[in-house]
Each structure stands twice: as C-alpha cells, then as structure tokens.
Short mmCIF file of C-alpha atoms in Angstrom, two decimals:
data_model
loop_
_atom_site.label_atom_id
_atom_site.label_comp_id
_atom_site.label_asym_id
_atom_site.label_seq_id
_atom_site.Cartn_x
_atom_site.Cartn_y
_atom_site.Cartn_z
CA UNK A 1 49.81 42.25 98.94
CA UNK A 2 51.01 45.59 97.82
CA UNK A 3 53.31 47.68 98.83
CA UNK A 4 51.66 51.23 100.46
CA UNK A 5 54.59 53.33 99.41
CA UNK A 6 55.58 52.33 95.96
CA UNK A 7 52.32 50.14 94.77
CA UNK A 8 54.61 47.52 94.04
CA UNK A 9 52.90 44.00 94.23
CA UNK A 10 55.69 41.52 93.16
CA UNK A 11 58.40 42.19 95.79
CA UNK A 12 59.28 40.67 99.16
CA UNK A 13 57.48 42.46 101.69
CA UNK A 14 58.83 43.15 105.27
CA UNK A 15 55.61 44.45 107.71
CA UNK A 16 53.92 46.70 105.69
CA UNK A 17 56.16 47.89 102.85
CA UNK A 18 58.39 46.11 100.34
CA UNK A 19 62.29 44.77 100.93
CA UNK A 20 63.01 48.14 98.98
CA UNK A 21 61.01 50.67 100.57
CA UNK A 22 61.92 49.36 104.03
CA UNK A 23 65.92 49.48 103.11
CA UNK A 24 65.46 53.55 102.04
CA UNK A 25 64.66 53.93 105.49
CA UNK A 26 66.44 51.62 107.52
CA UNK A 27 69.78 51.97 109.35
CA UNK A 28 72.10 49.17 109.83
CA UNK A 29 73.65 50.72 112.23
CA UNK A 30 73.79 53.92 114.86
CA UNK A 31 77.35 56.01 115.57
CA UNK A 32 77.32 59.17 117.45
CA UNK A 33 78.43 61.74 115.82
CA UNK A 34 80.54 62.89 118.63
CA UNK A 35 82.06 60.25 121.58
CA UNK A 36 83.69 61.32 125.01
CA UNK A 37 85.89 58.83 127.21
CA UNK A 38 87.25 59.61 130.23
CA UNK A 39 91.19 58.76 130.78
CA UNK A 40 93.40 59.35 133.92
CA UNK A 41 96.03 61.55 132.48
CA UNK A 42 98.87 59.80 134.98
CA UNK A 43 98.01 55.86 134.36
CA UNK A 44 95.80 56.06 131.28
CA UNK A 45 93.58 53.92 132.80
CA UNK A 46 89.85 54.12 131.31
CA UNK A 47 86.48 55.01 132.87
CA UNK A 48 83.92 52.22 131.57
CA UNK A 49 79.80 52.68 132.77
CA UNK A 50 81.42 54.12 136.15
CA UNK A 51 84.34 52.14 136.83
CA UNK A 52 88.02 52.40 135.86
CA UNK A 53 89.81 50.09 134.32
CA UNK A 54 92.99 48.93 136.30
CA UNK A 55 95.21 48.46 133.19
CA UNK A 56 97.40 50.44 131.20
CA UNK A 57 95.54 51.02 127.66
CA UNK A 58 97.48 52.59 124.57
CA UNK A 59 95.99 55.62 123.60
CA UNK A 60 94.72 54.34 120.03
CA UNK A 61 93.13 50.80 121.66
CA UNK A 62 91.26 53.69 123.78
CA UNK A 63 89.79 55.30 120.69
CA UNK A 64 88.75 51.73 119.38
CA UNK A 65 87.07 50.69 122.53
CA UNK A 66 85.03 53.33 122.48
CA UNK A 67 84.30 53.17 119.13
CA UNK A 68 83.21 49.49 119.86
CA UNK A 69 80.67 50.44 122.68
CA UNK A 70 78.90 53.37 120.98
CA UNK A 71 78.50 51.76 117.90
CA UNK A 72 74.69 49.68 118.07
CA UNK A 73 73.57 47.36 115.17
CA UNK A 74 70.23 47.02 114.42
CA UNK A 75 68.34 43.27 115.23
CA UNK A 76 67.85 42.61 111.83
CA UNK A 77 71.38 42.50 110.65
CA UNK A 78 73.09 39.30 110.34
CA UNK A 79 76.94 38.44 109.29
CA UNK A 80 77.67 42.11 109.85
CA UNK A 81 81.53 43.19 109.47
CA UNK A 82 81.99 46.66 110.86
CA UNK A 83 85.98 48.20 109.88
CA UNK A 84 87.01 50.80 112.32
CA UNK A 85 89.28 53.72 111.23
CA UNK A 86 91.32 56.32 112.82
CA UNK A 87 92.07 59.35 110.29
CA UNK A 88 94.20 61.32 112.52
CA UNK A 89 94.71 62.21 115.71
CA UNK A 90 95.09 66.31 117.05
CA UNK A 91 95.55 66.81 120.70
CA UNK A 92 92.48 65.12 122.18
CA UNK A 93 90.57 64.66 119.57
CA UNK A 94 90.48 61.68 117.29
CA UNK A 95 88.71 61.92 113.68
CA UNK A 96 87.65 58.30 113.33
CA UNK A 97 85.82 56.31 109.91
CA UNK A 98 83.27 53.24 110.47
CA UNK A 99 82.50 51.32 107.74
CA UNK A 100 79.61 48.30 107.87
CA UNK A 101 78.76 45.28 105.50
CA UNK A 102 75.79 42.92 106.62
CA UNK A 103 72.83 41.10 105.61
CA UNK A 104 69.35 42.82 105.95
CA UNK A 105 66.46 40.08 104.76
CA UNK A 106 69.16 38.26 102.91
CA UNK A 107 70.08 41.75 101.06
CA UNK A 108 73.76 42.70 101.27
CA UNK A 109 73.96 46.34 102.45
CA UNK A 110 76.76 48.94 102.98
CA UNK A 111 76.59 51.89 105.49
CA UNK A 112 79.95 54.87 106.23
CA UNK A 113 80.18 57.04 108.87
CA UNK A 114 82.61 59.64 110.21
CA UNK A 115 82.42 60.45 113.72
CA UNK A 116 85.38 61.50 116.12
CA UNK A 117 85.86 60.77 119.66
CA UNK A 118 86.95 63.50 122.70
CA UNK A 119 89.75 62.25 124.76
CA UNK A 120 88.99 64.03 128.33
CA UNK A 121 91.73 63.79 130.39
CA UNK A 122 91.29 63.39 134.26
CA UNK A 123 92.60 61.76 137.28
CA UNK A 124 91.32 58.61 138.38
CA UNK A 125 90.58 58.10 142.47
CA UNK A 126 93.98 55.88 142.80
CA UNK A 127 96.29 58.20 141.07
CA UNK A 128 94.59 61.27 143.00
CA UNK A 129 95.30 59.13 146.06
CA UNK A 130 98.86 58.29 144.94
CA UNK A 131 99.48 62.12 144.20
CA UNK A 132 98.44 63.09 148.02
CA UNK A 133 100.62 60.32 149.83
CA UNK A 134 97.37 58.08 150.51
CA UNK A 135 98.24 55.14 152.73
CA UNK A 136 96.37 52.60 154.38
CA UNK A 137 99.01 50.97 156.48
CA UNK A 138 101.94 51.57 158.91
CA UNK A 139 103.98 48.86 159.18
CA UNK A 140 106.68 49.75 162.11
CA UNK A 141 110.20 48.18 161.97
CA UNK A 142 111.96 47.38 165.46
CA UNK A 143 113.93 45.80 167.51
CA UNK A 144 113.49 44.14 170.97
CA UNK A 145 115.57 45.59 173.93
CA UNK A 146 118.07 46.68 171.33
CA UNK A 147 119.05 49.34 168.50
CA UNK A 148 118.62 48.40 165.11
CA UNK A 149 121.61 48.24 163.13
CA UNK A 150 122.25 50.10 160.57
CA UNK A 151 123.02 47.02 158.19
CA UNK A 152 119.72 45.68 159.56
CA UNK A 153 118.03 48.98 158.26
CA UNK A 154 119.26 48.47 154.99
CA UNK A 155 118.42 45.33 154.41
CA UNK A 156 114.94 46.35 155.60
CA UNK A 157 114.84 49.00 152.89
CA UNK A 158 115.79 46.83 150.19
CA UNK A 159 113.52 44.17 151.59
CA UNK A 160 110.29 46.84 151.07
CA UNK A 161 111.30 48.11 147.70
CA UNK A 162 111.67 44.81 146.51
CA UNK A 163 108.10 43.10 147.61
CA UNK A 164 106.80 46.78 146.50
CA UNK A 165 108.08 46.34 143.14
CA UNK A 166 106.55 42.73 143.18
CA UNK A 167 103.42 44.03 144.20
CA UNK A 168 103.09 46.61 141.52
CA UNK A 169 102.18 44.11 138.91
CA UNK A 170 98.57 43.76 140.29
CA UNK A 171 98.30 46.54 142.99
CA UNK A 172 98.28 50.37 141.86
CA UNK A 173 98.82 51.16 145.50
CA UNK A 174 101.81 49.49 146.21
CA UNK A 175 104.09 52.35 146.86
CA UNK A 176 105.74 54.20 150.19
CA UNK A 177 104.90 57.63 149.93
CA UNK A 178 107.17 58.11 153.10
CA UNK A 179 109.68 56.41 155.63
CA UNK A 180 109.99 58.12 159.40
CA UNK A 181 112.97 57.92 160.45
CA UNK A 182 112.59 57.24 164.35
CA UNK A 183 114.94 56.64 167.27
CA UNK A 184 113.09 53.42 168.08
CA UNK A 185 112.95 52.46 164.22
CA UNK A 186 111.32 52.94 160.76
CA UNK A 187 107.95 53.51 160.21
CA UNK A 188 107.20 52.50 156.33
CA UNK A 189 104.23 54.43 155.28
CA UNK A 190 101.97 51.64 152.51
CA UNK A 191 99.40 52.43 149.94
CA UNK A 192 97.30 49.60 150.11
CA UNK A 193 96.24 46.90 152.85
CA UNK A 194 97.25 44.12 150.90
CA UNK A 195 100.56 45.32 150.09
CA UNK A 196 101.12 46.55 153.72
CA UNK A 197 100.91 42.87 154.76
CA UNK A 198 103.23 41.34 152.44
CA UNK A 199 106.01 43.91 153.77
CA UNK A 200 105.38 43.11 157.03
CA UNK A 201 105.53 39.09 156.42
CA UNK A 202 108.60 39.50 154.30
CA UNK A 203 110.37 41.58 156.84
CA UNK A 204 109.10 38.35 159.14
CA UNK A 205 110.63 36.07 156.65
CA UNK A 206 114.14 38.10 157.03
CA UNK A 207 114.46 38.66 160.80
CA UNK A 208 111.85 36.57 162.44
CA UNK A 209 110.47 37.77 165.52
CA UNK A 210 106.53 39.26 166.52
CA UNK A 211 104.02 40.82 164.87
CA UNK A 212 101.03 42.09 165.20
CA UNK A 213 98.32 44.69 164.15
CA UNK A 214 96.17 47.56 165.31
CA UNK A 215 93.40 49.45 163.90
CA UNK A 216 92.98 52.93 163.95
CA UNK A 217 89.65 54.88 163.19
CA UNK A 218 90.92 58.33 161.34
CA UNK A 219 87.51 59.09 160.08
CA UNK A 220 83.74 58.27 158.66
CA UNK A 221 82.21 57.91 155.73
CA UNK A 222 79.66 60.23 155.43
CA UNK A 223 77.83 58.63 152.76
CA UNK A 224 78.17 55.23 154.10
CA UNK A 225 78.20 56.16 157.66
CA UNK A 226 80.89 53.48 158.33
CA UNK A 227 84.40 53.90 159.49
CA UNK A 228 87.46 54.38 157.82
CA UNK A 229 90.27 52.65 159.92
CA UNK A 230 93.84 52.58 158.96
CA UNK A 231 96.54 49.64 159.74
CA UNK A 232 99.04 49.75 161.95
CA UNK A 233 101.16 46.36 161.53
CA UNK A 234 104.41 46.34 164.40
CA UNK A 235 107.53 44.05 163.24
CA UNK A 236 109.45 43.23 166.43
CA UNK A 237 112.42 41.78 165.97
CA UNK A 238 113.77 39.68 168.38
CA UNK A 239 116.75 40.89 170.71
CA UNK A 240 119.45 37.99 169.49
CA UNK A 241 121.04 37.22 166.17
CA UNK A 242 122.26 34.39 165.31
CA UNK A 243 125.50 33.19 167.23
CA UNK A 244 124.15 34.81 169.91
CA UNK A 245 123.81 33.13 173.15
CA UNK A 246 120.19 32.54 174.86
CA UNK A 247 118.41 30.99 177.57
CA UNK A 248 115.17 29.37 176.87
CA UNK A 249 113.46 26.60 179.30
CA UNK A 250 116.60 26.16 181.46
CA UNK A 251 118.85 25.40 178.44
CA UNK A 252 121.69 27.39 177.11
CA UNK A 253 121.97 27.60 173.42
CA UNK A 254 123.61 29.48 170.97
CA UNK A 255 121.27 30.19 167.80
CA UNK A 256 121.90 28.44 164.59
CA UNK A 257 119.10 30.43 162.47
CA UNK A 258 115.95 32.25 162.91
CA UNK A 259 113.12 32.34 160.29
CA UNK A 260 109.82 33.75 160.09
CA UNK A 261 108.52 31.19 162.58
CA UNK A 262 111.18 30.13 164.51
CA UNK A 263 114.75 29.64 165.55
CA UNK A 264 116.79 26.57 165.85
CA UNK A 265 119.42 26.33 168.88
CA UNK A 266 122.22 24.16 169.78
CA UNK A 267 122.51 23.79 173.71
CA UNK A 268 126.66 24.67 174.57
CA UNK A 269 127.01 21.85 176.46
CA UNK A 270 125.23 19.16 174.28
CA UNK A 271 124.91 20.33 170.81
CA UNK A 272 121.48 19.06 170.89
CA UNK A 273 119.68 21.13 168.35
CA UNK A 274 116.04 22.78 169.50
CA UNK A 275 113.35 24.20 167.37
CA UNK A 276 111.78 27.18 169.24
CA UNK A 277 108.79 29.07 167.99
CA UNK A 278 108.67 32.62 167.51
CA UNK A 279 105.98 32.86 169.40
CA UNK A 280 107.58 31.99 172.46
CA UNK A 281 110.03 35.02 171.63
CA UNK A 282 109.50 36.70 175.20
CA UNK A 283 110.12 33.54 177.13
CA UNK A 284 113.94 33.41 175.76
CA UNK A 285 116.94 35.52 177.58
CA UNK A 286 119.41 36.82 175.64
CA UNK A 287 122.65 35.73 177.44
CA UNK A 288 125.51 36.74 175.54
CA UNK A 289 126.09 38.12 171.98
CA UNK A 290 128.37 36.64 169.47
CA UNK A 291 131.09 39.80 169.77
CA UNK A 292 131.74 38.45 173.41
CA UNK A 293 133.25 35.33 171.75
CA UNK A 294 137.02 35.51 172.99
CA UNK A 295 139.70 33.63 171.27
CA UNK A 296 142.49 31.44 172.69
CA UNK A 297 145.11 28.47 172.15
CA UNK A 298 145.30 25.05 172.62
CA UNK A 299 148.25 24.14 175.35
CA UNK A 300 148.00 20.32 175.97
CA UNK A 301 145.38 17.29 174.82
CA UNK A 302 143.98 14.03 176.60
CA UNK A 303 141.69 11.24 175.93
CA UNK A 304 139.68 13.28 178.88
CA UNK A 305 140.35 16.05 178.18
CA UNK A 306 141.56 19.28 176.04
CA UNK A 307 143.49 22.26 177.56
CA UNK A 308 143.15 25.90 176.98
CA UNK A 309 144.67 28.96 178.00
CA UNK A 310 142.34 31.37 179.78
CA UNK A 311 142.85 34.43 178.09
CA UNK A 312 142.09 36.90 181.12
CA UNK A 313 144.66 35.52 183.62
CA UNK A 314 146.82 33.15 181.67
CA UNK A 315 145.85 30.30 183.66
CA UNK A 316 145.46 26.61 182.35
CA UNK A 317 141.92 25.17 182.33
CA UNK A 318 140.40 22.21 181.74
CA UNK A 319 137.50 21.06 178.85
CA UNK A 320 136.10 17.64 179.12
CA UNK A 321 136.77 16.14 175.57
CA UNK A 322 134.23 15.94 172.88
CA UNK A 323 134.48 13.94 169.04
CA UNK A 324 134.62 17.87 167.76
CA UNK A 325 137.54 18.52 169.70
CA UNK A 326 139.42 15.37 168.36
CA UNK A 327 140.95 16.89 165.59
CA UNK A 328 142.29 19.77 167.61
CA UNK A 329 146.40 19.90 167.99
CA UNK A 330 148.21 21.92 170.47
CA UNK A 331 149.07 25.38 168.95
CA UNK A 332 145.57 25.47 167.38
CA UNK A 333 143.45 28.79 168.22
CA UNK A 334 139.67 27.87 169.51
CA UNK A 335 136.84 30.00 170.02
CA UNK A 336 135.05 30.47 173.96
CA UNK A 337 132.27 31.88 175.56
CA UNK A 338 131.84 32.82 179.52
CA UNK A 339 128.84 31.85 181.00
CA UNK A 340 128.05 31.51 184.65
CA UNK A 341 132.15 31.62 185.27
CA UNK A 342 132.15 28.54 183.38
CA UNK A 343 133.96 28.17 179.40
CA UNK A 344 132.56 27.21 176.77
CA UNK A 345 134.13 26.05 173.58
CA UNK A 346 132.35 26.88 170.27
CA UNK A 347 132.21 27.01 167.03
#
C-alpha cells in the first residue's frame, strides 16, 4: 500500500496514510486556551460539574485541578507523562505551561501548550447561608419549675461552643449565628440539623433531664413543592440538683448524680441507692434543696443511739444509730435535713 499524501510505499501505515503523514496532523492532546473555575471567595471551596467541594483547597492545587480536568488525551496515546506549570499568577488570572511526552504507534512524541486559567470568585450556597444567619434548628435551654442559674448558663455556653467547634471538622454549618436571651432560658440558634442534635444531647449529657422535638413548616419549595420545616429541639432540665432532696415512688432520697439518662438516689433513711430514669422525670417531687441543709453538734453518743442539738430551739433529740455515725465524737458538727418534722442526718 501507498501512502495518498506523500506516495510513500515503505512506511508503517495507520488507516489510510503513513505513521508520518498521520503524526503532521495528529494531536496528542487538547488544552483550552482559556479555563474558568468557580471558587467561593469566603471558604475557597471549588465548584466541580455542579457541585462544591466541601474542603478547603489552596489556591495553586485549584489551578492544577483544573488544569487536570480540561486537559483530554487522545485514545491512541500510551505511557503519556503530561508536566503541569504555573508561570505566574496576577490577581485572578493564572498563566499556566503543559508539557506532554507519549507514545503514538510506538513513536515517541512531544506536544507544549500555554493556556491560563480565570479564577472567578463567588459565594458558595453554605457560606451565603452562613453570611445571612441561616439556621435549621432551635435548641431551647430550660429549667423545670425553676430559674436557671447563672453558673448553669455558663456552663451551657461553653458546653455549645465546644461540641460546635467539634463539629466544624466535618460540618460547614456548625455555627450559632445567635443566642436569645429569654426570661425562661436560652434559645441557641444552629446551622445545621445534625449539629443542632449533638448540642442538644450534650447539654443532656451535662444536666440530664427531657427532651424533645418539634417541627415547624416556615416555607415551600417552589421547585420541589415540598416543605421546608425547621427544628425546634426543648432541653428541660430537671427541677433538682444533686444533694437535693426528692420524692419518687414513696421513697425519700437525696440525689447522688444525674446523667443524660438518669439519676441515682440514696433513700435518707436507708442509704439504699436507686437508679431512676430520666424519663420518669415528672413522677419525682422535689422536696428540699441542698441550701436547706442546717448544721449542728454532737451532745452525747449510745450504742442506740446518737444525740444532736436541734438548732431551732436548742432542744436535745434523738437519732437511732447507724455504722456511719460510729465514728462520730461528741463536739463533732453533723449535717441535717427537715422533712415531715422529722431529722435527718446526712452527708
């Protein structure tokens, strides 16, 4: 066969024309003279075939990426090593160098090109969210039959900057564009679902007590047609603190800890320790707080039985003995609740 083009009749042919008429012609590979990317100008995060990219990308490994997509090498190029080059950078725009070595029918061919690539600078739809105070959850800090101290609200605060900060590392939205202050309590104000919830269990972790969570519609979709609901998650925490006195199933205790799920309880009279869920946080009376813990003084001791000295009237009263009270001596100061007229030694 012969080659159409030159007439040659000795050379390796490739369809119709020879290895070296085909090579004048062919193109190892195809750069745009001219590339665009998008970038949010706040997180310089990337927009990639419609969707942005939640990570943090340097500036340069942006002008390389796109390099990388926009550059196409032909089928019949094998053990191709393409060398990307940035020249200099002005403003937005990037004057970048490719440079290609492959194989084309077992011929070793070079190809340059100089192309540049537009940096556009934009917003992406998280950031514009961030930048309007977007939130998708309320989560609502209070207290049961009680104000919240302030202690308590400080703790709180630290407790939601803290799981925010954890959050961060994976969520975009986890951030509080705003805390209402309220006479009944704080209302934290959460970008994102997710990171609405692990507030709210955290703050469960802390104090304990009830939550639950309500649903709002604020809007529709028009494209969609669907809702668009926001979160409303209530912490409730419960009315006692520990060392506080309570009544729960005809047994008076006075609360060792409360967690997340539930408290533990020593009865007064027994010291037999109870595990109460925090579930059943309406069915238990608060009977006395810890500040109503009066102190007095040891006047006599008995196998049977340990003397105080009530300190309202003075008087002398009697406390059936206990192994705790064993190592009490006369002149030693104790610690007593009133409940039901009746005292109460504790810890």
């Amino acid at each position: 066969m012969f080659c159409p083009e030159c007439g040659s009749t000795d050379k390796e042919m490739v369809g119709d024309v020879c290895i070296d008429c085909f090579l004048k012609e062919f193109q190892m590979i195809e750069v745009p003279k001219r590339i665009e990317v998008q970038i949010c100008s706040h997180c310089n995060s990337k927009l990639e075939e419609g969707k942005w990219s939640d990570e943090f990308i340097p500036e340069e490994e942006i002008i390389y990426r796109a390099l990388e997509r926009n550059i196409k090498v032909a089928d019949e190029v094998s053990n191709e090593n393409i060398v990307l080059g940035i020249e200099q950078i002005k403003g937005t725009l990037a004057s970048c160098t490719v440079e290609a070595i492959g194989e084309v029918h077992g011929v070793q061919i070079e190809e340059n090109y100089d192309t540049e690539v537009k940096i556009l600078k934009t917003v992406c739809p998280t950031c514009s969210k961030i930048q309007s105070g977007y939130y998708e959850v309320v989560v609502q800090f209070r207290a049961d039959n009680r104000e919240i101290k302030e202690e308590e609200y400080a703790k709180a605060d630290e407790i939601v900057e803290r799981t925010l900060i954890k959050q961060s590392k994976n969520d975009k939205l986890a951030y509080c564009p705003q805390i209402a202050k309220l006479k009944e309590g704080y209302d934290y104000y959460i970008g994102s679902f997710k990171s609405g919830e692990k507030v709210a269990e955290a703050l469960m972790e802390e104090f304990g007590g009830i939550l639950k969570k309500s649903p709002r519609l604020i809007s529709e979709d028009k494209s969609t047609g669907k809702g668009l609901y926001r979160i409303w998650i209530s912490v409730r925490i419960p009315e006692f603190e520990t060392n506080d006195f309570i009544k729960y199933d005809n047994k008076i205790m006075q609360v060792h800890s409360i967690s997340k799920n539930s408290l533990v309880g020593a009865e007064i009279s027994t010291d037999k320790k109870h595990n109460i869920p925090m579930k059943n946080m309406e069915d238990i009376e608060l009977i006395k707080k810890s500040d109503e813990i009066e102190t007095t003084t040891v006047i006599s001791k008995s196998p049977q039985f340990i003397q105080i000295l009530d300190p309202v009237d003075y008087s002398a009263v009697d406390i059936n003995m206990k192994e705790e009270y064993s190592n009490f001596n006369i002149g030693d100061e104790v610690k007593l609740i009133r409940i039901n007229d009746y005292i109460y030694l504790v810890n």
